[in-house]
Amino acid sequence: RDAPAGSGSAERPWVLASASELRLPPPPDERESARERREMRKLAVGDDPAALERVRTWAAAPPGRRWVETFLGLRARLAGAAASHARALFDAAVHDARIAAWDSKNAYRRPRPSQLDARLVPEVAVPRGPSYPCEHAVVAGAAAAVLAHLFPTEAAPLTAAASQAGWGRVGAGAVYPCA
């Protein structure tokens, strides 16, 4: 395997029965992938300094780090056992989401868009390994869902942040959009 260290390749899920329990359907065929790459060139954030800064902020750390920071800021509202339970839920969701994402990545091995289209120059560091699904988007979705459950008054901004984390990688040319 050429999955990067920490990619979930040898790790086991904590809650899921297996890493493949949430395996995504296969990515689109080459014709649809070519259409997606054309659309991605239109979505490129390179000419928008504010969008580029948001993308680089999310990309400056591993997929879960910004979400841990968000969790720690919100956890201050909890006390005692509630804070410990919240951390356990959060950690389990992010851990299993990452492992499930890598199960799909390893199953389909979809190349990065920039590997197939030289006009897509990524605005962020592109890791080795498959593109589908976007680990940042998967982790963001899991983290935001758990945090929105724990802190319902924050659901809207958490959901918006998850969308920004995932779609920013698309606009940066690092990954294909996920349905």
mmCIF file of C-alpha atoms in Angstrom:
data_model
loop_
_atom_site.group_PDB
_atom_site.id
_atom_site.type_symbol
_atom_site.label_atom_id
_atom_site.label_comp_id
_atom_site.label_asym_id
_atom_site.label_seq_id
_atom_site.Cartn_x
_atom_site.Cartn_y
_atom_site.Cartn_z
ATOM 1 C CA ARG A 1 0.000 0.000 0.000
ATOM 2 C CA ASP A 2 1.157 3.528 -0.570
ATOM 3 C CA ALA A 3 -1.318 5.174 1.786
ATOM 4 C CA PRO A 4 0.433 7.795 3.891
ATOM 5 C CA ALA A 5 1.158 7.083 7.534
ATOM 6 C CA GLY A 6 -1.911 7.832 9.622
ATOM 7 C CA SER A 7 -4.192 7.104 6.680
ATOM 8 C CA GLY A 8 -6.182 4.482 8.495
ATOM 9 C CA SER A 9 -4.647 1.673 6.424
ATOM 10 C CA ALA A 10 -3.705 -0.410 9.484
ATOM 11 C CA GLU A 11 -6.002 1.186 12.024
ATOM 12 C CA ARG A 12 -9.310 -0.235 13.154
ATOM 13 C CA PRO A 13 -12.501 1.742 13.634
ATOM 14 C CA TRP A 14 -13.770 2.253 17.157
ATOM 15 C CA VAL A 15 -17.516 2.326 16.481
ATOM 16 C CA LEU A 16 -17.970 1.051 12.928
ATOM 17 C CA ALA A 17 -18.067 -2.714 12.506
ATOM 18 C CA SER A 18 -15.459 -2.408 9.739
ATOM 19 C CA ALA A 19 -13.721 0.306 7.744
ATOM 20 C CA SER A 20 -15.785 -0.647 4.686
ATOM 21 C CA GLU A 21 -19.127 -0.162 6.457
ATOM 22 C CA LEU A 22 -19.406 3.356 5.037
ATOM 23 C CA ARG A 23 -17.633 2.728 1.713
ATOM 24 C CA LEU A 24 -18.757 5.222 -0.867
ATOM 25 C CA PRO A 25 -20.053 4.247 -4.299
ATOM 26 C CA PRO A 26 -17.432 4.258 -7.065
ATOM 27 C CA PRO A 27 -16.323 7.661 -8.325
ATOM 28 C CA PRO A 28 -17.600 8.892 -11.683
ATOM 29 C CA ASP A 29 -16.249 7.469 -14.927
ATOM 30 C CA GLU A 30 -13.592 9.274 -16.964
ATOM 31 C CA ARG A 31 -16.123 11.254 -19.017
ATOM 32 C CA GLU A 32 -17.780 12.670 -15.892
ATOM 33 C CA SER A 33 -14.374 13.192 -14.285
ATOM 34 C CA ALA A 34 -13.287 15.278 -17.285
ATOM 35 C CA ARG A 35 -16.451 17.371 -16.905
ATOM 36 C CA GLU A 36 -15.675 17.821 -13.191
ATOM 37 C CA ARG A 37 -12.152 19.010 -14.010
ATOM 38 C CA ARG A 38 -13.554 21.598 -16.459
ATOM 39 C CA GLU A 39 -15.875 22.852 -13.706
ATOM 40 C CA MET A 40 -13.032 22.898 -11.203
ATOM 41 C CA ARG A 41 -11.049 25.237 -13.439
ATOM 42 C CA LYS A 42 -13.983 27.658 -13.226
ATOM 43 C CA LEU A 43 -14.135 27.318 -9.418
ATOM 44 C CA ALA A 44 -10.420 27.989 -8.896
ATOM 45 C CA VAL A 45 -9.833 30.320 -5.956
ATOM 46 C CA GLY A 46 -6.442 31.600 -7.128
ATOM 47 C CA ASP A 47 -7.805 34.998 -8.217
ATOM 48 C CA ASP A 48 -9.792 35.585 -4.996
ATOM 49 C CA PRO A 49 -7.429 36.520 -2.145
ATOM 50 C CA ALA A 50 -10.078 36.083 0.580
ATOM 51 C CA ALA A 51 -11.119 32.651 -0.701
ATOM 52 C CA LEU A 52 -7.494 31.622 -1.090
ATOM 53 C CA GLU A 53 -6.770 32.647 2.517
ATOM 54 C CA ARG A 54 -9.730 30.569 3.801
ATOM 55 C CA VAL A 55 -8.555 27.563 1.788
ATOM 56 C CA ARG A 56 -4.994 27.887 3.039
ATOM 57 C CA THR A 57 -6.171 28.252 6.633
ATOM 58 C CA TRP A 58 -7.975 24.900 6.469
ATOM 59 C CA ALA A 59 -5.112 23.295 4.534
ATOM 60 C CA ALA A 60 -2.374 24.452 6.907
ATOM 61 C CA ALA A 61 -3.038 21.569 9.290
ATOM 62 C CA PRO A 62 -4.045 17.903 9.110
ATOM 63 C CA PRO A 63 -7.774 17.383 8.430
ATOM 64 C CA GLY A 64 -8.834 17.068 12.080
ATOM 65 C CA ARG A 65 -6.655 19.687 13.745
ATOM 66 C CA ARG A 66 -8.869 22.734 13.126
ATOM 67 C CA TRP A 67 -11.849 20.681 14.298
ATOM 68 C CA VAL A 68 -10.072 19.757 17.535
ATOM 69 C CA GLU A 69 -9.418 23.465 18.094
ATOM 70 C CA THR A 70 -13.102 24.180 17.449
ATOM 71 C CA PHE A 71 -14.138 21.403 19.827
ATOM 72 C CA LEU A 72 -11.844 22.654 22.584
ATOM 73 C CA GLY A 73 -13.304 26.141 22.280
ATOM 74 C CA LEU A 74 -16.844 24.801 22.577
ATOM 75 C CA ARG A 75 -16.030 22.259 25.297
ATOM 76 C CA ALA A 76 -15.422 25.130 27.719
ATOM 77 C CA ARG A 77 -19.235 25.370 27.912
ATOM 78 C CA LEU A 78 -19.425 21.869 29.394
ATOM 79 C CA ALA A 79 -18.451 20.621 32.828
ATOM 80 C CA GLY A 80 -17.295 17.355 34.356
ATOM 81 C CA ALA A 81 -18.440 14.114 32.796
ATOM 82 C CA ALA A 82 -20.322 15.926 30.013
ATOM 83 C CA ALA A 83 -17.035 17.334 28.733
ATOM 84 C CA SER A 84 -15.387 13.891 28.815
ATOM 85 C CA HIS A 85 -18.342 12.256 27.048
ATOM 86 C CA ALA A 86 -18.354 14.981 24.418
ATOM 87 C CA ARG A 87 -14.646 14.439 23.744
ATOM 88 C CA ALA A 88 -15.168 10.681 23.409
ATOM 89 C CA LEU A 89 -17.997 11.168 20.890
ATOM 90 C CA PHE A 90 -15.987 13.693 18.925
ATOM 91 C CA ASP A 91 -12.820 11.573 18.840
ATOM 92 C CA ALA A 92 -14.705 8.415 17.817
ATOM 93 C CA ALA A 93 -16.526 10.202 14.996
ATOM 94 C CA VAL A 94 -13.397 11.803 13.563
ATOM 95 C CA HIS A 95 -11.312 8.636 13.939
ATOM 96 C CA ASP A 96 -13.857 6.371 12.250
ATOM 97 C CA ALA A 97 -14.601 8.920 9.512
ATOM 98 C CA ARG A 98 -10.916 9.120 8.626
ATOM 99 C CA ILE A 99 -10.591 5.348 8.522
ATOM 100 C CA ALA A 100 -13.746 4.989 6.405
ATOM 101 C CA ALA A 101 -12.458 7.684 4.022
ATOM 102 C CA TRP A 102 -9.221 5.771 3.542
ATOM 103 C CA ASP A 103 -11.116 2.545 2.956
ATOM 104 C CA SER A 104 -12.838 4.222 -0.013
ATOM 105 C CA LYS A 105 -9.605 5.873 -1.167
ATOM 106 C CA ASN A 106 -7.800 2.527 -1.192
ATOM 107 C CA ALA A 107 -10.741 0.740 -2.830
ATOM 108 C CA TYR A 108 -11.001 3.144 -5.798
ATOM 109 C CA ARG A 109 -7.543 4.791 -6.002
ATOM 110 C CA ARG A 110 -8.890 7.796 -7.900
ATOM 111 C CA PRO A 111 -6.040 10.029 -9.102
ATOM 112 C CA ARG A 112 -5.860 13.665 -8.053
ATOM 113 C CA PRO A 113 -7.406 16.075 -10.606
ATOM 114 C CA SER A 114 -4.057 17.801 -11.151
ATOM 115 C CA GLN A 115 -2.493 14.471 -12.122
ATOM 116 C CA LEU A 116 -4.825 14.336 -15.134
ATOM 117 C CA ASP A 117 -5.109 18.026 -16.028
ATOM 118 C CA ALA A 118 -1.993 20.212 -16.014
ATOM 119 C CA ARG A 119 -4.201 23.326 -16.096
ATOM 120 C CA LEU A 120 -5.324 22.528 -12.527
ATOM 121 C CA VAL A 121 -2.471 23.802 -10.431
ATOM 122 C CA PRO A 122 -3.320 23.149 -6.775
ATOM 123 C CA GLU A 123 -3.226 26.146 -4.461
ATOM 124 C CA VAL A 124 -2.409 23.904 -1.485
ATOM 125 C CA ALA A 125 -0.034 21.039 -0.826
ATOM 126 C CA VAL A 126 -1.453 17.900 -2.395
ATOM 127 C CA PRO A 127 -0.679 14.750 -0.451
ATOM 128 C CA ARG A 128 0.354 11.533 -2.101
ATOM 129 C CA GLY A 129 -2.376 9.018 -2.378
ATOM 130 C CA PRO A 130 -5.823 8.848 -3.899
ATOM 131 C CA SER A 131 -8.203 11.763 -4.200
ATOM 132 C CA TYR A 132 -11.572 10.171 -3.476
ATOM 133 C CA PRO A 133 -13.081 10.944 -1.085
ATOM 134 C CA CYS A 134 -11.561 14.132 0.251
ATOM 135 C CA GLU A 135 -10.346 13.312 3.755
ATOM 136 C CA HIS A 136 -10.757 16.969 4.790
ATOM 137 C CA ALA A 137 -14.417 16.940 3.715
ATOM 138 C CA VAL A 138 -15.162 13.599 5.394
ATOM 139 C CA VAL A 139 -13.542 14.618 8.684
ATOM 140 C CA ALA A 140 -15.240 18.022 8.532
ATOM 141 C CA GLY A 141 -18.644 16.419 8.003
ATOM 142 C CA ALA A 142 -18.210 14.009 10.912
ATOM 143 C CA ALA A 143 -16.816 16.647 13.262
ATOM 144 C CA ALA A 144 -19.494 19.197 12.388
ATOM 145 C CA ALA A 145 -22.298 16.636 12.808
ATOM 146 C CA VAL A 146 -21.129 15.609 16.285
ATOM 147 C CA LEU A 147 -20.455 19.177 17.360
ATOM 148 C CA ALA A 148 -23.850 20.344 16.058
ATOM 149 C CA HIS A 149 -25.479 17.544 18.070
ATOM 150 C CA LEU A 150 -23.583 18.548 21.207
ATOM 151 C CA PHE A 151 -23.979 22.300 20.675
ATOM 152 C CA PRO A 152 -27.225 22.772 18.707
ATOM 153 C CA THR A 153 -27.087 26.568 18.848
ATOM 154 C CA GLU A 154 -23.846 26.380 16.846
ATOM 155 C CA ALA A 155 -25.183 24.019 14.164
ATOM 156 C CA ALA A 156 -25.402 26.595 11.366
ATOM 157 C CA PRO A 157 -21.848 27.978 11.655
ATOM 158 C CA LEU A 158 -20.434 24.470 12.141
ATOM 159 C CA THR A 159 -22.172 23.222 9.011
ATOM 160 C CA ALA A 160 -20.940 26.257 7.093
ATOM 161 C CA ALA A 161 -17.377 25.642 8.292
ATOM 162 C CA ALA A 162 -17.566 21.986 7.213
ATOM 163 C CA SER A 163 -18.742 23.045 3.766
ATOM 164 C CA GLN A 164 -15.925 25.573 3.545
ATOM 165 C CA ALA A 165 -13.352 22.961 4.589
ATOM 166 C CA GLY A 166 -14.522 20.510 1.920
ATOM 167 C CA TRP A 167 -15.335 22.810 -0.970
ATOM 168 C CA GLY A 168 -12.196 24.823 -0.372
ATOM 169 C CA ARG A 169 -10.136 21.768 -1.342
ATOM 170 C CA VAL A 170 -12.119 21.566 -4.595
ATOM 171 C CA GLY A 171 -11.562 25.255 -5.341
ATOM 172 C CA ALA A 172 -7.893 24.806 -4.549
ATOM 173 C CA GLY A 173 -7.661 22.079 -7.197
ATOM 174 C CA ALA A 174 -6.644 19.386 -4.698
ATOM 175 C CA VAL A 175 -9.651 17.060 -4.939
ATOM 176 C CA TYR A 176 -12.758 16.368 -6.964
ATOM 177 C CA PRO A 177 -16.120 17.430 -5.580
ATOM 178 C CA CYS A 178 -17.970 14.770 -3.587
ATOM 179 C CA ALA A 179 -21.679 14.390 -4.122
#
